[in-house]
Amino acid sequence: MPDLSTNCAGIKSPNPFWLASAPPTNSGLQVQRAFGAGWGGAVWKTLGQPIQNVSSRFGATTIRGVQAAGFNNIELITDRSLEVNFREVAETKRLFPKHAVVVSLMVESREEWRDIIKRSIDAGADGLELNFGCPHGMCERGMGSAVGQEPKINQEITSWAVEYSTVPVLVKLTPNVGNIVPHGMAARRGGAHGVSLINTIKSIISVDIDRFVPEPRVAGLSTNGGYCGAAVKPIALHMVAALAREKDFGIPISGIGGISNWRDAVEFILLGSSSVQVCTEVMLRGYRVVEDMLEGLTEYMRTHNFATIDQMVGRAVPAFAEWGDLDLNYETVAKIDANKCIGCHVCVAACHDGAHQCIHPSTNGTRVPTVDESECVGCNLCQIVCPVPGCITMEEVKNGFQPATWNDHVTNHKPLRPKKGAH
Amino acid sequence: MGNVLPTGRSEEVFDDAKPAMSREQALAEANRCLFCTDAPCIKACPTAIDIPQFIRKISTGNVRGSARTIFESNILGMSCARVCPVEVLCVGACVYNHMHSPPIQIGRLQRYATDAAFDADWRFFEAGQDSGKSIALIGAGPASLACAHELRRHGHRCTIYEQKMGVGGLNTTGVAPYKMRADRSVQEAEWVLRIGGIDVRHGATVGSSVSLAQLEQQHDAVFIGAGLGADSRLNAPGEDTPGVVGAVHWIERMKLGCVDLSAVKHCVIVGGGNTAIDCVREALGLGVRSVTMVYRADESAMPGYEHEWAAAKKAGARAEWRAVVTAFEGTPSLQRVRCQRVDADKRPVPGSEFTLDADLALLAIGQSKLGQLFAGLAGIALDKGRIVTDADGRTGRAGWFAAGDCANGGKEVVNAAAEGKRAAIAIHNHLLQRSSGKSNGRPHA
């Protein structure tokens, strides 16, 4: 039986599934119910000077009937008093001593940081997460992403927190930057024990086209919010992997961003995350989604012979390369399994209109399209649009050329195979 | 127009077998559509509606555009959404069937979009600039309505000669009420006619109150959309006994008025086609406890649709296969039907006689063909009473066209709609050709 227990930057939990700092971790009763449902850890809704929130707060994007494929919010940090929050942190730790309770923090002055860190640790926090990521509301007051976007400020505040803390400190990074690496490095220089990313992405989720007001609508106005949910996963994966492969970085990562199921979690772990944090899927479906996450991860580890989470962390990072290191002579073509094909011709339209015009309706009276392999560039589009799993596969073609990357070609004049689909 | 139907019609007891979809249902179903290219469902539709496109428009909330797509191909798309045998047409062709997944409910989605158009009274089409030409159309059923509407889009004036007081033909008088009630068909016909310039002459019986020569003289072309005639007879002893009724006649009475079945304990339906199955389900729905179909061949050979018979069986229908009716007995009204088994070659099996109790017997063994009405016109050829045409509805007589049941022998509403529209285009080309002085050759595109 694989061991799911997790140690992320010194913060231990029975499994790598943590709730991210967000509405699902707003109160002690919520976090206790989540632990009861199986969550391994929780990052408490960010504490600071309690704020006043607006109504409404959330928006979502729906595509072809899939509700909330992307999600955004304009909610701020906790609106409850610090006393109540700390009392509930302590109560939660008393009830769930082996679960990870990480307290997210966001304040302004050095004194405030010292004070709130002490109170958090006194309440029993297993770790701290510095919220340098929130892209709406708080940043306009000089906090949140206003800190995360300035490496010097990030490093300085991190160093204060590390100085005052006796528990591990995670810095939560904002994705609203051109390159994540300098920001992760700033947290590291400040002494952070780990980072968590990504926070939400600055966004306008939608526009009410009858009222001419963006959403979520607050009376007659709206504002930019933080984008999250399944749709942001690719951006998060890239940022996690970019730090994980940075050789001078080397501190643990708690991965966040669009994790909706155990498969997403496995991807984040393989790209370097030691724990994963989930918010949106829980907001959409509730805490019990964790049951499948735990089972799915366990079964994945069993079938892939991973005994511990540590053995998985970063396993796909070495395969994340630069474009110039990809083999230009590697060739694939699409193959359609005639027994599985249902004849929808969706691949025909996709290839003709969106790719290289190499999939044609059959001329033999069936509805199974024909791939012109001499023109197929192996782009994958047909496989992506095909509604039948496993019907279209991308098969390697042995073309007789030795591997040659662009870098090889430029420096060593290695021969490249003839281009396909370029007329 | 004399189209006001009474309330309290027998058909009103039936609920829709396939109820209207809510917006939520329609969105969920529309979002399942794969938007196939060169889609099999389009090919299976006689009117070639761009089904993936109209479904996509539902999914984005463009319901008006969805309805426009449907009506552009089939002006009778509202009734076809209800009465089409989608199981053997578009839905039967849906690629989801090959995935062993439920096919898209195309008929119900089409109903969703077209009902919305009727509810909001959206209009999509205008008459073309007056061409100065006029066309006579015989019959006010689906073929003529589709033909006249298309002719009006080209600016040709139309006169429909209809012997009854109603419009919509069998779509009004013959559709099983759990698919569509008569008032909906009348409403559709009136909606179609609102394009304007279509004069409907009720009570006009071609061949008596108006002659074929007059039609030819007064109009630039003639379209025959006359449908079929009276119910066929078995010519069995006792067939005139009260209680023995032609199926199409009986259905019309049930739909337009009231039939009293309170005294009917046993009903026998003779035939194995879709009209027979309709009668079975209608009699059961109107409260007759014992309904038995008598068909001369095996279940597997019945011409009625499998899915319709399955529904009838579920409703409680029974059947006597490989049996023919030899006599109707009873005085003063029907009491029993005498039957006999037949072999695979439909020859009577000696000694296999049996009787079925029956207070009502409905004969659903076909309708007479009306082609004979036109047999006197040189050039018009008949095939077993059917008017022979080419694929575009041209008869052998210049300027005379035909479509729908009178030409195809009796098919679906959607076939009549498709053929009627195709004939309208052929008529338009014929008129263009004539005015440009050409006497033959292929019509203009």
Coordinates of C-alpha atoms in Angstrom, one line a residue, chain A residues 38-310:
Chain A
G38 CA -10.3 13.2 4.1
W39 CA -8.3 16.4 3.3
G40 CA -4.8 16.2 4.6
G41 CA -4.2 19.9 5.3
A42 CA -5.8 23.3 5.0
V43 CA -4.4 26.7 4.5
W44 CA -6.6 29.0 6.5
K45 CA -8.4 31.9 4.7
T46 CA -5.9 34.7 4.8
L47 CA -5.8 36.6 8.1
G48 CA -5.1 40.3 8.4
Q49 CA -7.1 43.3 9.4
P50 CA -10.6 42.1 8.7
I51 CA -12.2 43.6 5.6
Q52 CA -15.6 44.4 4.3
N53 CA -16.6 42.4 1.2
V54 CA -18.8 43.3 -1.7
S55 CA -21.9 41.5 -3.2
S56 CA -21.7 39.7 -5.5
R57 CA -18.2 38.2 -5.5
F58 CA -17.9 35.3 -8.0
G59 CA -18.1 34.8 -11.7
A60 CA -17.6 31.8 -14.0
T61 CA -17.0 30.9 -17.6
T62 CA -19.1 28.2 -19.2
I63 CA -18.1 26.4 -22.4
R64 CA -20.3 24.0 -24.4
G65 CA -22.3 23.3 -21.3
V66 CA -19.4 22.8 -18.9
Q67 CA -20.2 25.1 -16.1
A68 CA -17.4 27.1 -14.4
A69 CA -14.5 25.7 -16.5
G70 CA -12.9 28.9 -15.3
F71 CA -13.9 30.8 -12.2
N72 CA -13.0 34.2 -10.7
N73 CA -13.6 36.1 -7.5
I74 CA -13.3 39.5 -6.1
E75 CA -13.6 38.4 -2.5
L76 CA -10.8 39.7 -0.1
I77 CA -9.2 38.2 3.0
T78 CA -11.0 37.2 6.1
D79 CA -13.8 39.4 7.2
R80 CA -13.9 37.8 10.7
S81 CA -12.0 39.0 13.7
L82 CA -8.5 37.6 14.4
E83 CA -9.6 36.5 17.9
V84 CA -12.3 34.3 16.5
N85 CA -10.0 32.9 13.7
F86 CA -7.2 32.0 16.1
R87 CA -9.6 30.4 18.6
E88 CA -10.9 28.2 15.8
V89 CA -7.4 27.4 14.5
A90 CA -6.6 26.2 18.1
E91 CA -9.8 24.2 18.3
T92 CA -9.1 22.6 14.9
K93 CA -5.6 21.6 15.8
R94 CA -6.9 20.1 19.1
L95 CA -9.4 18.0 17.2
F96 CA -7.0 17.1 14.3
P97 CA -3.5 17.1 15.7
K98 CA -2.0 15.2 12.7
H99 CA -3.5 17.3 10.0
A100 CA -1.6 20.3 8.6
V101 CA -3.1 23.7 9.5
V102 CA -1.2 26.4 7.7
V103 CA -2.2 30.0 8.3
S104 CA -2.2 32.4 5.5
L105 CA -1.2 35.9 6.4
M106 CA -1.3 39.4 4.9
V107 CA -0.5 42.5 6.8
E108 CA 1.5 45.7 6.2
S109 CA 4.1 46.7 8.7
R110 CA 6.9 44.8 10.2
E111 CA 5.3 45.1 13.7
E112 CA 2.0 43.7 12.3
W113 CA 3.9 40.8 10.8
R114 CA 5.6 40.0 14.0
D115 CA 2.4 40.2 16.0
I116 CA 0.3 38.1 13.7
I117 CA 3.0 35.4 13.3
K118 CA 3.3 35.0 17.0
R119 CA -0.4 34.7 17.5
S120 CA -0.6 32.2 14.6
I121 CA 2.0 30.0 16.1
D122 CA 0.5 30.4 19.6
A123 CA -2.8 29.1 18.1
G124 CA -1.0 26.0 16.9
A125 CA -0.3 26.7 13.2
D126 CA 1.9 24.0 11.6
G127 CA 3.2 26.5 9.0
L128 CA 2.6 30.0 7.6
E129 CA 1.8 31.0 4.1
L130 CA 2.6 34.6 3.1
N131 CA -0.1 35.9 0.8
F132 CA 1.9 37.8 -1.8
G133 CA -0.5 36.9 -4.5
C134 CA -3.9 38.3 -4.3
P135 CA -4.5 40.4 -7.5
H136 CA -7.5 42.4 -6.4
G137 CA -8.4 44.8 -3.6
M138 CA -5.5 44.1 -1.3
C139 CA -2.8 44.9 -3.9
E140 CA -4.3 48.4 -4.2
R141 CA -3.5 48.8 -0.5
G142 CA 0.1 47.8 -1.1
M143 CA -0.3 44.1 -0.1
G144 CA -0.9 40.8 -2.0
S145 CA 0.4 40.8 -5.5
A146 CA 1.8 44.3 -5.0
V147 CA 4.4 42.5 -2.9
G148 CA 4.6 39.4 -5.0
Q149 CA 5.4 41.5 -8.1
E150 CA 8.4 43.3 -6.5
P151 CA 11.2 40.8 -5.8
K152 CA 12.9 43.2 -3.3
I153 CA 9.8 43.7 -1.2
N154 CA 9.0 40.0 -1.4
Q155 CA 12.5 39.1 -0.2
E156 CA 12.4 41.7 2.6
I157 CA 9.0 40.7 4.0
T158 CA 9.8 37.0 3.7
S159 CA 13.0 37.6 5.8
W160 CA 10.9 39.3 8.5
A161 CA 8.5 36.4 8.6
V162 CA 11.3 33.8 8.7
E163 CA 13.0 35.8 11.5
Y164 CA 9.8 35.8 13.6
S165 CA 8.6 32.3 12.8
T166 CA 9.4 29.1 14.5
V167 CA 7.4 27.1 12.0
P168 CA 8.0 26.6 8.2
V169 CA 7.2 29.6 6.0
L170 CA 5.7 29.3 2.5
V171 CA 5.6 32.3 0.2
K172 CA 2.5 32.2 -2.1
L173 CA 3.5 33.6 -5.4
T174 CA 1.4 35.6 -7.9
P175 CA 1.3 34.5 -11.6
N176 CA 0.8 38.1 -12.6
V177 CA 4.4 38.4 -13.7
G178 CA 6.3 37.8 -16.9
N179 CA 8.7 35.3 -15.5
I180 CA 8.0 33.5 -12.2
V181 CA 11.7 32.5 -11.5
P182 CA 13.0 35.8 -10.1
H183 CA 10.0 35.9 -7.7
G184 CA 10.6 32.4 -6.5
M185 CA 14.3 33.2 -6.1
A186 CA 13.4 36.3 -4.1
A187 CA 11.4 34.2 -1.6
R188 CA 14.3 31.8 -1.4
R189 CA 16.8 34.5 -0.7
G190 CA 14.4 35.8 2.0
G191 CA 14.7 32.4 3.7
A192 CA 11.4 30.9 2.8
H193 CA 11.2 27.2 3.5
G194 CA 9.0 26.7 0.4
V195 CA 6.7 28.4 -2.0
S196 CA 3.1 27.9 -3.0
L197 CA 1.8 28.8 -6.5
I198 CA -0.1 30.0 -8.3
N199 CA -2.4 32.5 -6.8
T200 CA -5.1 33.8 -9.1
I201 CA -4.7 35.5 -12.4
K202 CA -5.9 39.1 -12.9
S203 CA -9.0 38.7 -15.0
I204 CA -12.4 39.9 -16.2
I205 CA -14.5 36.7 -16.3
S206 CA -17.4 37.9 -18.4
V207 CA -19.6 40.8 -19.4
D208 CA -23.3 41.1 -18.8
I209 CA -24.1 41.9 -22.5
D210 CA -27.6 43.2 -21.7
R211 CA -26.5 45.6 -18.9
F212 CA -23.1 46.4 -20.4
V213 CA -21.4 45.7 -17.1
P214 CA -18.6 43.2 -16.5
E215 CA -19.2 40.4 -14.0
P216 CA -19.4 39.9 -11.1
R217 CA -21.6 42.9 -10.9
V218 CA -21.6 45.1 -7.8
A219 CA -24.5 47.5 -8.4
G220 CA -23.6 49.1 -11.7
L221 CA -19.9 48.4 -11.7
S222 CA -17.4 45.5 -11.6
T223 CA -13.7 45.1 -11.1
N224 CA -10.9 42.8 -12.1
G225 CA -10.9 39.6 -10.1
G226 CA -8.7 36.5 -9.7
Y227 CA -9.0 33.8 -12.3
C228 CA -8.8 30.2 -11.1
G229 CA -10.5 26.8 -11.7
A230 CA -9.7 24.1 -14.2
A231 CA -8.9 26.5 -17.0
V232 CA -5.8 27.9 -15.3
K233 CA -4.1 24.6 -14.7
P234 CA -1.7 24.9 -17.7
I235 CA -0.5 28.3 -16.6
A236 CA 0.1 26.9 -13.1
L237 CA 1.8 23.8 -14.3
H238 CA 4.2 25.8 -16.3
M239 CA 5.1 28.1 -13.4
V240 CA 5.6 25.2 -11.0
A241 CA 7.8 23.4 -13.5
A242 CA 9.8 26.5 -14.3
L243 CA 10.8 26.8 -10.6
A244 CA 11.2 23.1 -10.1
R245 CA 13.8 22.9 -12.9
E246 CA 15.7 26.0 -11.8
K247 CA 18.9 24.5 -10.5
D248 CA 19.5 27.3 -7.9
F249 CA 16.0 27.2 -6.6
G250 CA 15.8 23.9 -4.7
I251 CA 13.1 24.6 -2.1
P252 CA 9.8 22.7 -1.9
I253 CA 6.7 23.7 -3.8
S254 CA 3.1 23.4 -2.9
G255 CA 1.3 23.3 -6.2
I256 CA -2.0 25.2 -6.8
G257 CA -4.1 26.1 -9.8
G258 CA -7.0 24.3 -11.4
I259 CA -6.5 21.0 -9.6
S260 CA -9.9 19.3 -9.9
N261 CA -9.1 15.6 -9.5
W262 CA -6.3 13.1 -8.7
R263 CA -5.0 13.2 -12.3
D264 CA -4.4 17.0 -12.0
A265 CA -2.7 16.4 -8.6
V266 CA -0.4 13.7 -10.1
E267 CA 0.6 16.1 -12.8
F268 CA 1.5 18.8 -10.3
I269 CA 3.5 16.4 -8.2
L270 CA 5.4 15.0 -11.2
L271 CA 6.3 18.6 -12.1
G272 CA 7.8 19.2 -8.7
S273 CA 5.0 19.9 -6.1
S274 CA 5.3 18.2 -2.7
S275 CA 1.8 19.0 -1.8
V276 CA -1.2 20.3 -3.8
Q277 CA -3.8 22.8 -2.9
V278 CA -7.4 22.8 -4.1
C279 CA -10.1 25.5 -3.9
T280 CA -12.4 25.9 -6.9
E281 CA -13.4 22.3 -7.3
V282 CA -14.4 22.2 -3.7
M283 CA -16.3 25.5 -4.1
L284 CA -18.2 23.9 -7.0
R285 CA -18.7 20.3 -5.6
G286 CA -17.9 20.3 -1.9
Y287 CA -15.3 18.6 0.3
R288 CA -16.2 15.0 -0.6
V289 CA -14.4 15.3 -4.0
V290 CA -11.3 14.3 -1.9
E291 CA -12.4 10.7 -1.7
D292 CA -11.8 10.1 -5.3
M293 CA -8.6 12.2 -5.2
L294 CA -7.2 9.9 -2.4
E295 CA -8.3 6.7 -4.1
G296 CA -7.1 7.8 -7.6
L297 CA -3.7 8.9 -6.3
T298 CA -3.3 5.7 -4.3
E299 CA -4.2 3.5 -7.3
Y300 CA -1.8 5.5 -9.5
M301 CA 1.0 5.1 -7.1
R302 CA 0.3 1.4 -6.8
T303 CA 0.2 0.8 -10.5
H304 CA 3.3 2.9 -11.1
N305 CA 5.3 1.4 -8.2
F306 CA 5.6 4.6 -6.2
A307 CA 5.9 3.8 -2.5
T308 CA 6.0 7.4 -1.3
I309 CA 5.0 10.8 -2.5
D310 CA 8.7 11.8 -2.4

